[in-house]
Short mmCIF file of C-alpha atoms in Angstrom, two decimals:
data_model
loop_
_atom_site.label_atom_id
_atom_site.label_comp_id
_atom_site.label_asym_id
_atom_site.label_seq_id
_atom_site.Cartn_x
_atom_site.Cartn_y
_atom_site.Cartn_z
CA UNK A 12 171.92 123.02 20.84
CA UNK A 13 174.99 122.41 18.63
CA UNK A 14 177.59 125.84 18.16
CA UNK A 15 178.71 123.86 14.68
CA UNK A 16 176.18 124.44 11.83
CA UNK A 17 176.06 121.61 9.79
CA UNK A 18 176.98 123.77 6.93
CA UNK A 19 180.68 124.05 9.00
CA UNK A 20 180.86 120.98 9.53
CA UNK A 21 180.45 120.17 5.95
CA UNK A 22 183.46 122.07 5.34
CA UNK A 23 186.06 120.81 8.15
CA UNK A 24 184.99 117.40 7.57
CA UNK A 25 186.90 118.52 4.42
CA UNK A 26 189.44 119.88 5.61
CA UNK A 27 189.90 116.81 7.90
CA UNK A 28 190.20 114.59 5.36
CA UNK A 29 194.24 115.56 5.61
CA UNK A 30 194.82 114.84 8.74
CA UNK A 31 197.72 112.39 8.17
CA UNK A 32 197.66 110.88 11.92
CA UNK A 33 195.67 110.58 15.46
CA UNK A 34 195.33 114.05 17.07
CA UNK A 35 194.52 114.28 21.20
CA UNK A 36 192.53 117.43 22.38
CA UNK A 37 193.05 117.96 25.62
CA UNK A 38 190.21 120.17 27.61
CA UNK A 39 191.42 121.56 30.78
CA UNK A 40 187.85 122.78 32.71
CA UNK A 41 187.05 123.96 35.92
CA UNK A 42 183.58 125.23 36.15
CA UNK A 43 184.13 126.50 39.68
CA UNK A 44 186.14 129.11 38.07
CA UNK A 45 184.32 130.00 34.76
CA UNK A 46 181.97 127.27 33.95
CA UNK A 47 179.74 129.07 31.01
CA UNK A 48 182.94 128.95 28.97
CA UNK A 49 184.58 125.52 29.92
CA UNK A 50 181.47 124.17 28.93
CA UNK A 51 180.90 125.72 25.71
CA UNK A 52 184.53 125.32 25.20
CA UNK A 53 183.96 121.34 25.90
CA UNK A 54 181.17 121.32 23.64
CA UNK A 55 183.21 122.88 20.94
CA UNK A 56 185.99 120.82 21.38
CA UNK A 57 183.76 117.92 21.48
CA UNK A 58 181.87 118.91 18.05
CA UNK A 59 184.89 119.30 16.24
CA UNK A 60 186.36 115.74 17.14
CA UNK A 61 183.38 114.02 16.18
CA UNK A 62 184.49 115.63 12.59
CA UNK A 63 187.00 112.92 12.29
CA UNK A 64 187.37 108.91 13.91
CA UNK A 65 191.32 110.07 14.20
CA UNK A 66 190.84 112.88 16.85
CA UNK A 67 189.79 112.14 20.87
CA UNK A 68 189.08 114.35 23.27
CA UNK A 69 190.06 113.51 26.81
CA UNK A 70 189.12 116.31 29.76
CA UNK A 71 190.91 117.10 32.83
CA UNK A 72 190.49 119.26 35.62
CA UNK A 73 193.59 121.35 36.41
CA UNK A 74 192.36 121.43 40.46
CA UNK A 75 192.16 117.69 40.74
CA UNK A 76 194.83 116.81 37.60
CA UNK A 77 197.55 118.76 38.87
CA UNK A 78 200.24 116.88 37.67
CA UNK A 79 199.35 116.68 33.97
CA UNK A 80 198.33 120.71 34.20
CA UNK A 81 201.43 121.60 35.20
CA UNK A 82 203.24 119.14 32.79
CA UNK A 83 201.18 121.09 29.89
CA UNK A 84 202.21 124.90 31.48
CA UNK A 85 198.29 124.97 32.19
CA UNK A 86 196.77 127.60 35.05
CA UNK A 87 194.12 128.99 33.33
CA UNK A 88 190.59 127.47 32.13
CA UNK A 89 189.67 127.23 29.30
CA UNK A 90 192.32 125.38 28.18
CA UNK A 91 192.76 123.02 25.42
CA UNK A 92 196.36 121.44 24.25
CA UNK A 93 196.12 119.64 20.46
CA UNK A 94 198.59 117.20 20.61
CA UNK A 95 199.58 114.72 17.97
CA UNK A 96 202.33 112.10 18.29
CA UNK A 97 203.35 114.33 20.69
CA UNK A 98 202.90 118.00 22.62
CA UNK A 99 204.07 120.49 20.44
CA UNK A 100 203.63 122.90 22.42
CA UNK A 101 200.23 124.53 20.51
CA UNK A 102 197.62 125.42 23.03
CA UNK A 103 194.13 127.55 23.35
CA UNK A 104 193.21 129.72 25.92
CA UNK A 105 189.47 130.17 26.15
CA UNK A 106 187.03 129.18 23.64
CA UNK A 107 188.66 129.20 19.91
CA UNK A 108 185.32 130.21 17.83
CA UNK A 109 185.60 133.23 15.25
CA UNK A 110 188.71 134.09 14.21
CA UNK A 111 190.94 131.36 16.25
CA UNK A 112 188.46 128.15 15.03
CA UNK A 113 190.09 128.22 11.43
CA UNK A 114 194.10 127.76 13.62
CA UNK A 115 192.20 125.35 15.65
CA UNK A 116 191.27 123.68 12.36
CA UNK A 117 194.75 124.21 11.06
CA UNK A 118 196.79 123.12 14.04
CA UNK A 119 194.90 119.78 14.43
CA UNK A 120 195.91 119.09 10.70
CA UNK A 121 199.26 120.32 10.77
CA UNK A 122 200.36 118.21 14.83
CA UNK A 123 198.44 115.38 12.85
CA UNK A 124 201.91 115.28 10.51
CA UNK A 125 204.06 116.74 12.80
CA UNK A 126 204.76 119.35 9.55
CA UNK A 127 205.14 122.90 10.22
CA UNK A 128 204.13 125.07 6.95
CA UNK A 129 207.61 127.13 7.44
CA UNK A 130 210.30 127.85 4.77
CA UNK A 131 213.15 125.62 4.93
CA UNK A 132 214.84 128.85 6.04
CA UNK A 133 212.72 129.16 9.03
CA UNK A 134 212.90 126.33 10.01
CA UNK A 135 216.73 126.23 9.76
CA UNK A 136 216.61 129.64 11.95
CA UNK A 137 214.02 127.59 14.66
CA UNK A 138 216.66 124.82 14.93
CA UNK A 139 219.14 126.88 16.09
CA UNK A 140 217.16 128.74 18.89
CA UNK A 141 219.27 129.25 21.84
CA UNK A 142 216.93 129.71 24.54
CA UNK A 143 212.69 128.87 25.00
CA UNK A 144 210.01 130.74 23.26
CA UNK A 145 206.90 131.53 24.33
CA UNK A 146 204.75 133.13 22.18
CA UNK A 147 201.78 134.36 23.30
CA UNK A 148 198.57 135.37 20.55
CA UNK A 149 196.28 137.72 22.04
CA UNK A 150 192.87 137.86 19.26
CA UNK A 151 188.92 138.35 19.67
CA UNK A 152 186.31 136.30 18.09
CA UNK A 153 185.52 138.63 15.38
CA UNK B 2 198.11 132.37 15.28
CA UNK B 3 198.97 130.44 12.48
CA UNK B 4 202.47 131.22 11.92
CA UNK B 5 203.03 130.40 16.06
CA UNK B 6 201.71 127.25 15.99
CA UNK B 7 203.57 126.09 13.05
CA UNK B 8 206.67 127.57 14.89
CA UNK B 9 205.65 125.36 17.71
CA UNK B 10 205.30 122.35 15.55
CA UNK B 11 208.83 122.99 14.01
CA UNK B 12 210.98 123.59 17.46
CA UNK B 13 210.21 121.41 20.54
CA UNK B 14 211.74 125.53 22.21
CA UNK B 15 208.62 126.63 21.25
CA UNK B 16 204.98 126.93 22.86
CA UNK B 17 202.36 129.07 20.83
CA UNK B 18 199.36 129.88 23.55
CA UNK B 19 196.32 131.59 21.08
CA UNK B 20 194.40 133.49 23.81
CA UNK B 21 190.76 134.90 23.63
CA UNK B 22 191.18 138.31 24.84
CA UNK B 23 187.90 139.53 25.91
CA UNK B 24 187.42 136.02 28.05
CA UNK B 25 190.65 137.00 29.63
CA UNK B 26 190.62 140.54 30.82
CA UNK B 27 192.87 140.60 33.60
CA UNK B 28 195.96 139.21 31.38
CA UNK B 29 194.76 141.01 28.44
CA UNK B 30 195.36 144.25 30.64
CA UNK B 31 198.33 142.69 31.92
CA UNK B 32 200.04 142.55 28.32
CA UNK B 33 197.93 145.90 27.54
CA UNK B 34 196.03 144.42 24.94
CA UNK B 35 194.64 147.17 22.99
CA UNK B 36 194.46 145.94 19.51
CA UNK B 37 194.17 142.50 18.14
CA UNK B 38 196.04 140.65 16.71
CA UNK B 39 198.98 141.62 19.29
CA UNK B 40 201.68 139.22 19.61
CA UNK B 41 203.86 138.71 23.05
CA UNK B 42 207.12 136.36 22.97
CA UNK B 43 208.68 135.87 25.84
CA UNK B 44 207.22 139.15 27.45
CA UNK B 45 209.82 140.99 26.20
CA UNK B 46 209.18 141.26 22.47
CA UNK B 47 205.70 142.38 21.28
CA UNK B 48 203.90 143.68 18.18
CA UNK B 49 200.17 144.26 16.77
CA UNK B 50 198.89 143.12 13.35
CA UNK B 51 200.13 139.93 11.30
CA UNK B 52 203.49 139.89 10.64
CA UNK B 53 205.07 138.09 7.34
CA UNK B 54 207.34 135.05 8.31
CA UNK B 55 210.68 136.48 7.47
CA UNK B 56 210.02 139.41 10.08
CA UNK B 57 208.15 137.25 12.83
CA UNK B 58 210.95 135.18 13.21
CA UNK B 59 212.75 138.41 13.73
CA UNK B 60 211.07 138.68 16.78
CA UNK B 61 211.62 135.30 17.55
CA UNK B 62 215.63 135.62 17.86
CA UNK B 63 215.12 139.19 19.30
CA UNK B 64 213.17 137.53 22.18
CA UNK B 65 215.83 134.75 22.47
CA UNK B 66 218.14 137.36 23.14
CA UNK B 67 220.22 136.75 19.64
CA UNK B 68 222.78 139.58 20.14
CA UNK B 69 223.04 139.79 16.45
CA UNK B 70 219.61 141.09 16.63
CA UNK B 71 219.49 143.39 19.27
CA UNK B 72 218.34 147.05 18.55
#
């Protein structure tokens, strides 16, 4: 059964129509460890790419993959990285329904340009940054 | 998680890592999640609720360690 009603589908195949280049989601599941939610998280995942020909989905597991789970800063499942040109660091941990789909949504459109929505003085501030940031977004689904 | 993910977009320093709390209990107790949204950067700066830009990147510096920003 699909999670996406066709009726939100209908709207992010709007919202897709922005995305300005290809986006990669990249799935990290292990369903040894939790495999209800890697696989509704795949399913998700795999729902919204089919929203758009510019977005592919490729799925790794972090036991076997090692090398590209550590490269991503992944040891947790479910995982998924949205990359565009390149990793910009913008990653989901567990499945992003509720409240997180709509920065799902958003971040696929926004690594698709490589354009962050900042102020120029942000931005100025971010370019400056003397040392790594991780920020981390704790939220629920509703 | 909006405003983190754009940050992340802007500054190859920066990761953004949206995580579904009640799928992850044992870090959500870890960062004593209590209320959502709560925001941790570099587990040394953290706050609840949505902050406007101007004041999350606030946190941003303070969690870099910008002594200008300290206290």
């Amino acid at each position: 059964m699909p999670i996406l009603q066709p009726r939100d589908e209908d709207a992010v195949r709007k919202e897709f129509q922005r995305i300005a280049g290809p986006v990669k989601l990249v799935v990290f599941s292990q369903e040894l460890v939790a495999q209800d939610l890697c696989r509704q998280n795949e399913q998700l995942i795999k729902e919204v790419a089919a929203l758009s020909d510019r977005i592919s989905v490729e799925v790794l597991n972090p036991a076997v993959d090692r090398d590209r789970a550590a490269a991503y800063g992944i040891d947790q499942v479910p995982a998924t990285v949205v990359e565009g040109a390149r990793d910009y660091g913008v990653r989901f941990l567990g499945i992003p329904a509720g409240y997180e789909f709509s920065n799902l949504i958003d971040s696929i459109i926004a690594v698709s340009s490589g354009e962050a929505a900042l102020t120029d003085d942000t931005k100025a501030s971010l370019a400056t940054l003397a040392g790594d940031v991780q920020i981390k977004v704790f939220s629920t689904p509703t | 998680m909006r405003l983190a993910q754009h940050m992340a977009i802007a500054s190859d320093r920066v990761t953004a890592t949206a995580i579904e709390a009640t799928e992850f209990p044992d870090l959500s107790r870890a960062y004593r999640v209590s209320a959502v949204p709560k925001i941790v950067i570099n587990d040394r700066v953290e706050f609840e609720g949505a902050l406007p830009e101007p004041q999350f990147l606030e946190a941003v510096l303070r969690a870099v360690g910008d002594p200008a920003r300290e206290n």
